[in-house]
Short mmCIF file of C-alpha atoms and ligand atoms in Angstrom, two decimals:
data_model
loop_
_atom_site.label_atom_id
_atom_site.label_comp_id
_atom_site.label_asym_id
_atom_site.label_seq_id
_atom_site.Cartn_x
_atom_site.Cartn_y
_atom_site.Cartn_z
CA MET A 291 -14.99 -33.16 4.89
CA SER A 292 -11.86 -31.12 4.17
CA GLU A 293 -11.53 -27.78 5.91
CA GLN A 294 -12.34 -24.64 3.95
CA LEU A 295 -9.03 -22.88 3.35
CA VAL A 296 -10.50 -19.41 2.89
CA LEU A 297 -13.68 -18.31 4.63
CA SER A 298 -15.80 -15.72 2.86
CA THR A 299 -18.44 -13.62 4.61
CA ILE A 300 -20.22 -10.40 3.77
CA GLN A 301 -21.11 -7.63 6.24
CA GLY A 302 -23.11 -4.85 4.59
CA LYS A 303 -21.06 -3.80 1.57
CA VAL A 304 -17.81 -5.31 2.87
CA GLY A 305 -16.59 -8.75 1.81
CA ILE A 306 -14.31 -10.44 4.34
CA LEU A 307 -11.90 -13.21 3.37
CA THR A 308 -10.19 -15.11 6.18
CA LEU A 309 -7.18 -17.36 5.57
CA ASN A 310 -7.94 -20.56 7.43
CA ARG A 311 -4.94 -22.83 8.07
CA PRO A 312 -4.52 -21.85 11.73
CA LYS A 313 -2.48 -24.91 12.71
CA VAL A 314 0.37 -23.83 10.43
CA LEU A 315 -0.13 -20.08 10.97
CA ASN A 316 -1.82 -19.77 7.57
CA ALA A 317 1.23 -21.00 5.65
CA LEU A 318 0.50 -20.44 1.97
CA ASN A 319 0.35 -23.28 -0.52
CA ASN A 320 -1.12 -23.83 -3.94
CA ASP A 321 -4.55 -24.83 -2.62
CA ILE A 322 -5.01 -21.84 -0.33
CA MET A 323 -3.87 -19.40 -3.04
CA LEU A 324 -6.27 -20.95 -5.55
CA ALA A 325 -9.11 -20.76 -3.02
CA LEU A 326 -8.21 -17.12 -2.29
CA SER A 327 -8.22 -16.27 -6.00
CA ASN A 328 -11.64 -17.86 -6.46
CA GLU A 329 -13.15 -16.13 -3.42
CA LEU A 330 -11.72 -12.76 -4.45
CA LEU A 331 -13.16 -13.13 -7.95
CA ALA A 332 -16.55 -14.03 -6.47
CA LEU A 333 -16.55 -10.87 -4.30
CA GLU A 334 -15.39 -8.79 -7.26
CA LYS A 335 -18.42 -10.02 -9.23
CA ASN A 336 -20.84 -9.41 -6.35
CA GLU A 337 -22.30 -5.93 -6.98
CA ASN A 338 -23.37 -5.56 -3.36
CA VAL A 339 -19.74 -5.70 -2.21
CA HIS A 340 -17.72 -2.47 -2.56
CA VAL A 341 -14.64 -3.17 -0.45
CA ILE A 342 -12.79 -6.39 0.40
CA VAL A 343 -10.92 -7.13 3.63
CA LEU A 344 -8.33 -9.93 3.69
CA THR A 345 -7.32 -11.22 7.09
CA GLY A 346 -5.89 -14.21 8.96
CA SER A 347 -6.04 -15.25 12.61
CA GLU A 348 -5.15 -13.27 15.69
CA LYS A 349 -1.72 -14.98 15.81
CA ALA A 350 -0.90 -14.87 12.10
CA PHE A 351 -2.02 -13.13 8.96
CA ALA A 352 0.26 -15.65 7.22
CA ALA A 353 3.70 -16.94 8.30
CA GLY A 354 4.89 -17.31 4.73
CA ALA A 355 4.89 -19.92 2.02
CA ASP A 356 4.55 -23.47 3.29
CA ILE A 357 8.13 -24.45 4.13
CA SER A 358 7.29 -28.14 4.62
CA ALA A 359 5.87 -28.26 1.10
CA MET A 360 8.83 -26.38 -0.40
CA GLN A 361 11.54 -28.21 1.53
CA LYS A 362 12.20 -30.84 -1.12
CA TRP A 363 11.36 -28.83 -4.19
CA SER A 364 13.76 -28.92 -7.11
CA TYR A 365 14.44 -25.98 -9.39
CA MET A 366 11.79 -27.29 -11.80
CA ASP A 367 9.22 -27.71 -9.00
CA VAL A 368 9.58 -24.10 -7.89
CA TYR A 369 9.79 -22.88 -11.50
CA LYS A 370 6.56 -24.65 -12.42
CA SER A 371 4.65 -23.71 -9.25
CA ASP A 372 4.65 -19.89 -9.39
CA TYR A 373 1.40 -20.07 -7.48
CA ILE A 374 1.42 -16.70 -5.87
CA GLY A 375 2.88 -15.07 -8.97
CA GLY A 376 -0.23 -16.28 -10.76
CA PHE A 377 -2.27 -14.89 -7.88
CA TRP A 378 -0.78 -11.43 -8.46
CA GLU A 379 -2.00 -11.57 -12.07
CA THR A 380 -5.54 -12.04 -10.70
CA MET A 381 -5.13 -9.16 -8.23
CA LYS A 382 -3.68 -6.84 -10.84
CA THR A 383 -6.00 -7.52 -13.74
CA SER A 384 -9.28 -8.65 -12.20
CA ILE A 385 -9.75 -7.09 -8.77
CA ARG A 386 -10.81 -3.47 -9.14
CA LYS A 387 -12.43 -3.04 -5.73
CA PRO A 388 -10.16 -1.87 -2.90
CA VAL A 389 -8.58 -4.76 -0.98
CA ILE A 390 -7.48 -4.06 2.60
CA ALA A 391 -5.04 -6.38 4.38
CA ALA A 392 -6.00 -6.58 8.06
CA VAL A 393 -2.80 -7.89 9.63
CA SER A 394 -2.82 -9.31 13.13
CA GLY A 395 0.23 -11.28 14.30
CA TYR A 396 2.81 -12.57 11.84
CA ALA A 397 3.01 -11.42 8.22
CA LEU A 398 6.26 -13.06 7.16
CA GLY A 399 7.83 -14.00 3.84
CA GLY A 400 5.02 -14.75 1.38
CA GLY A 401 2.58 -13.52 4.06
CA CYS A 402 4.17 -10.06 4.12
CA GLU A 403 4.28 -10.16 0.33
CA LEU A 404 0.60 -11.08 0.16
CA ALA A 405 -0.27 -8.15 2.46
CA MET A 406 1.78 -5.85 0.22
CA MET A 407 -0.17 -7.03 -2.85
CA CYS A 408 -3.28 -5.54 -1.21
CA ASP A 409 -4.09 -1.86 -1.68
CA LEU A 410 -3.36 -0.95 1.92
CA ILE A 411 -2.46 -2.55 5.22
CA TYR A 412 -4.05 -1.92 8.61
CA ALA A 413 -2.08 -3.54 11.42
CA ALA A 414 -3.05 -4.70 14.88
CA GLU A 415 -0.69 -3.64 17.70
CA ASN A 416 0.69 -7.21 17.78
CA ALA A 417 1.54 -7.33 14.05
CA LYS A 418 5.02 -8.41 13.00
CA PHE A 419 6.34 -8.05 9.47
CA GLY A 420 9.43 -9.61 7.96
CA GLN A 421 11.15 -11.24 5.04
CA PRO A 422 13.03 -14.01 6.84
CA GLU A 423 13.83 -16.05 3.70
CA ILE A 424 17.56 -15.42 4.19
CA LYS A 425 17.40 -17.73 7.24
CA LEU A 426 16.09 -20.50 4.96
CA GLY A 427 18.84 -20.13 2.40
CA THR A 428 16.69 -18.32 -0.14
CA ILE A 429 15.37 -14.84 -0.92
CA PRO A 430 11.89 -13.29 -1.14
CA GLY A 431 10.25 -14.47 -4.36
CA LEU A 432 6.88 -12.73 -4.44
CA GLY A 433 7.74 -9.07 -4.39
CA GLY A 434 9.52 -8.75 -1.04
CA THR A 435 12.61 -7.12 -2.47
CA GLN A 436 10.52 -4.88 -4.75
CA ARG A 437 7.31 -3.81 -2.99
CA LEU A 438 8.96 -3.58 0.42
CA THR A 439 11.69 -1.36 -1.00
CA ARG A 440 9.10 0.92 -2.60
CA ALA A 441 7.13 1.04 0.66
CA VAL A 442 9.89 1.55 3.24
CA GLY A 443 12.91 2.65 1.19
CA LYS A 444 16.19 0.94 0.41
CA ALA A 445 17.87 1.20 3.82
CA LYS A 446 15.15 -0.50 5.82
CA ALA A 447 14.28 -3.02 3.09
CA MET A 448 17.94 -4.00 2.83
CA ASP A 449 18.14 -4.33 6.64
CA LEU A 450 15.02 -6.52 6.81
CA VAL A 451 15.92 -8.73 3.84
CA LEU A 452 19.59 -9.23 4.81
CA THR A 453 19.03 -9.85 8.54
CA GLY A 454 15.65 -11.57 8.35
CA ARG A 455 14.58 -9.68 11.48
CA PHE A 456 10.93 -8.86 12.18
CA MET A 457 9.54 -5.33 12.31
CA ASP A 458 6.75 -4.50 14.78
CA ALA A 459 3.61 -2.52 13.95
CA GLN A 460 5.02 0.79 15.23
CA GLU A 461 8.13 0.50 13.09
CA ALA A 462 6.07 -0.64 10.08
CA GLU A 463 3.78 2.36 10.43
CA SER A 464 6.56 4.91 10.79
CA ALA A 465 8.37 3.31 7.83
CA GLY A 466 5.27 3.67 5.64
CA LEU A 467 4.35 0.01 5.17
CA VAL A 468 1.23 0.25 7.28
CA ALA A 469 -1.55 2.83 6.95
CA ARG A 470 -2.78 2.68 10.55
CA ILE A 471 -2.31 0.69 13.74
CA LEU A 472 -5.45 -0.36 15.58
CA PRO A 473 -5.77 -1.94 19.04
CA ASN A 474 -5.64 -5.75 19.24
CA GLU A 475 -9.03 -5.81 20.90
CA ASN A 476 -11.82 -5.89 18.30
CA PHE A 477 -9.18 -5.35 15.61
CA LEU A 478 -11.11 -6.94 12.74
CA ASP A 479 -14.36 -5.19 13.71
CA GLU A 480 -12.54 -1.85 13.65
CA VAL A 481 -11.05 -2.58 10.21
CA ILE A 482 -14.50 -3.57 8.94
CA LYS A 483 -15.89 -0.30 10.33
CA ILE A 484 -13.30 1.66 8.32
CA ALA A 485 -13.99 -0.49 5.23
CA ASP A 486 -17.72 0.11 5.69
CA GLY A 487 -17.10 3.88 5.69
CA MET A 488 -15.32 3.53 2.33
CA ALA A 489 -17.97 1.14 1.02
CA ASN A 490 -20.68 3.75 1.48
CA PHE A 491 -19.01 6.02 -1.08
CA SER A 492 -19.63 5.50 -4.78
CA SER A 493 -18.26 2.10 -5.83
CA PRO A 494 -17.04 3.19 -9.30
CA VAL A 495 -15.31 6.21 -7.75
CA LEU A 496 -13.60 4.01 -5.16
CA MET A 497 -12.29 1.83 -8.00
CA MET A 498 -11.08 4.84 -9.97
CA ALA A 499 -9.34 6.32 -6.91
CA LYS A 500 -7.58 3.03 -6.19
CA GLN A 501 -6.47 2.72 -9.79
CA CYS A 502 -4.98 6.21 -9.78
CA VAL A 503 -3.06 5.77 -6.53
CA ASN A 504 -1.68 2.44 -7.77
CA ALA A 505 -0.66 4.10 -11.05
CA ALA A 506 1.65 6.39 -9.07
CA LEU A 507 4.01 3.47 -8.53
CA GLU A 508 4.10 2.47 -12.18
CA THR A 509 4.48 5.77 -14.04
CA THR A 510 6.52 8.93 -14.19
CA LEU A 511 5.01 11.90 -12.33
CA GLU A 512 3.89 13.54 -15.59
CA GLN A 513 2.23 10.34 -16.87
CA GLY A 514 0.58 9.77 -13.51
CA LEU A 515 -0.73 13.33 -13.34
CA ALA A 516 -2.13 13.11 -16.88
CA TYR A 517 -3.77 9.78 -16.06
CA GLU A 518 -5.29 11.18 -12.86
CA ARG A 519 -6.67 14.21 -14.72
CA ARG A 520 -8.39 11.98 -17.30
CA VAL A 521 -9.95 9.84 -14.58
CA PHE A 522 -10.98 12.98 -12.64
CA HIS A 523 -12.72 14.26 -15.79
CA ALA A 524 -14.43 10.87 -16.15
CA THR A 525 -16.01 11.12 -12.67
CA PHE A 526 -18.05 14.05 -14.03
CA ALA A 527 -19.86 11.57 -16.28
CA LEU A 528 -21.20 9.81 -13.19
CA GLU A 529 -24.52 10.49 -11.48
CA ASP A 530 -22.69 9.98 -8.20
CA GLN A 531 -20.56 13.09 -8.78
CA LYS A 532 -23.74 15.12 -9.35
CA GLU A 533 -25.28 13.59 -6.24
CA GLY A 534 -22.18 14.12 -4.07
CA MET A 535 -21.80 17.78 -4.98
CA SER A 536 -25.57 18.49 -4.86
CA ALA A 537 -25.76 16.90 -1.41
CA PHE A 538 -22.92 19.13 -0.18
CA VAL A 539 -24.57 22.29 -1.55
CA GLU A 540 -27.99 21.27 -0.17
CA LYS A 541 -26.42 20.39 3.22
CA ARG A 542 -27.70 16.79 3.25
CA ALA A 543 -26.14 13.33 3.19
CA PRO A 544 -25.43 11.98 -0.32
CA ASN A 545 -27.27 8.95 -1.62
CA PHE A 546 -24.84 7.34 -4.04
CA LYS A 547 -26.32 5.00 -6.65
CA ASN A 548 -22.99 3.58 -7.84
CA MET A 549 -23.42 4.86 -11.34
N1 LIG B 864 5.41 -23.10 6.59
C1 LIG B 864 4.98 -24.25 7.12
N2 LIG B 864 4.65 -24.38 8.43
C2 LIG B 864 4.76 -23.29 9.22
C3 LIG B 864 5.21 -22.06 8.72
C4 LIG B 864 5.53 -21.97 7.33
N3 LIG B 864 5.92 -20.83 6.76
N4 LIG B 864 5.23 -21.15 9.73
C5 LIG B 864 4.81 -21.83 10.83
N5 LIG B 864 4.53 -23.11 10.53
C6 LIG B 864 4.03 -24.17 11.41
C7 LIG B 864 5.12 -24.67 12.34
O1 LIG B 864 5.92 -25.64 11.71
C8 LIG B 864 4.30 -25.24 13.49
O2 LIG B 864 3.79 -26.48 13.09
P1 LIG B 864 3.80 -27.72 14.17
O3 LIG B 864 2.85 -27.27 15.23
O4 LIG B 864 3.30 -28.87 13.39
O5 LIG B 864 5.19 -27.84 14.65
C9 LIG B 864 3.10 -24.29 13.56
O6 LIG B 864 3.05 -23.63 12.29
C10 LIG B 864 3.25 -23.22 14.63
O7 LIG B 864 4.48 -22.56 14.43
P2 LIG B 864 5.61 -22.42 15.60
O8 LIG B 864 5.50 -23.55 16.56
O9 LIG B 864 6.91 -22.20 14.92
O10 LIG B 864 5.08 -21.08 16.29
P3 LIG B 864 5.95 -20.02 17.07
O11 LIG B 864 5.00 -19.11 17.74
O12 LIG B 864 6.98 -20.67 17.91
O13 LIG B 864 6.76 -19.22 15.93
C11 LIG B 864 6.98 -18.07 13.81
C12 LIG B 864 6.05 -18.46 14.98
C13 LIG B 864 8.06 -17.10 14.31
C14 LIG B 864 6.11 -17.39 12.77
C15 LIG B 864 7.64 -19.34 13.22
O14 LIG B 864 6.63 -20.29 12.98
C16 LIG B 864 8.37 -19.12 11.93
O15 LIG B 864 9.48 -18.62 11.94
N6 LIG B 864 7.78 -19.50 10.78
C17 LIG B 864 8.39 -19.45 9.48
C18 LIG B 864 8.44 -18.03 8.96
C19 LIG B 864 9.17 -18.00 7.64
O16 LIG B 864 10.34 -18.32 7.54
N7 LIG B 864 8.46 -17.56 6.58
C20 LIG B 864 9.01 -17.46 5.24
C21 LIG B 864 8.70 -18.69 4.45
S1 LIG B 864 9.48 -18.71 2.86
C22 LIG B 864 8.48 -17.75 1.90
O17 LIG B 864 7.47 -17.26 2.32
C23 LIG B 864 8.94 -17.54 0.47
C24 LIG B 864 7.85 -16.93 -0.40
C25 LIG B 864 8.09 -17.20 -1.86
C26 LIG B 864 7.32 -18.44 -2.34
C27 LIG B 864 7.30 -18.63 -3.82
C28 LIG B 864 6.47 -19.85 -4.19
C29 LIG B 864 6.40 -20.10 -5.66
#
């Protein structure tokens, strides 16, 4: 039987997807990206899941696109493949629940780009980020020059892309790529604990909050503020807003119904 490329498990209201090509440090190819798309869509449809965590192994989140597969590709092969570009379409249009990248070890090339497609990144102390494509005679092709520049600014993005050097977790956090660093020990459990905290809030409000933060990168400030205000108004149509504010006033824990 062929190995499952992406493992999917559910803990409480958190769906956990684990990239599973450990022998090649989770190098990304068409099959693994397709499997990841399918598993993400399944978790998105599952009403019991409120937050999704995407992770790899202790040694590697993902060490990039599969170089052995790409080695002999012609222009037409690479033009036709666009496998992770297609994956981004799924993330952007179909996945409304928050997706957390839990990065332990290497997140390089397409691996770093995959982590940046998620809504936020938590890094283990041993995490290493980079866009080393320059060493292979090519450039980042899945957002590395764009999302990295937005996350860490032009100077550092230029430095990383032109030298191909790796950035450790500390540097990635101070540069703004990573939301938090967590100890290597029990790293995934700690990320799941944080995800579980989010997952106990109202699911529709989580989705609205994610959508608004993401809009900040796509709009002018005025457009973004107007959009946020409209979505803020919309939360007042939810029972969960009534419940959240009533619970505060009545000094009790809220019981969100996700509606
Ligand atoms: N592709 C294929 N195999 C890989 C990859 C990869 N990206 N990374 C590691 N492997 C394999 C190695 O070949 C090795 O296999 P084997 O045991 O059969 O020799 C195994 O994984 C373990 O790797 P190492 O022995 O090299 O482990 P080390 O601990 O010595 O080194 C590194 C770890 C530093 C991560 C090293 O493996 C490395 O530099 N890897 C390549 C990193 C890289 O260059 N990534 C960028 C790839 S290009 C890319 O991502 C472009 C994205 C755009 C794609 C667009 C598609 C349409």
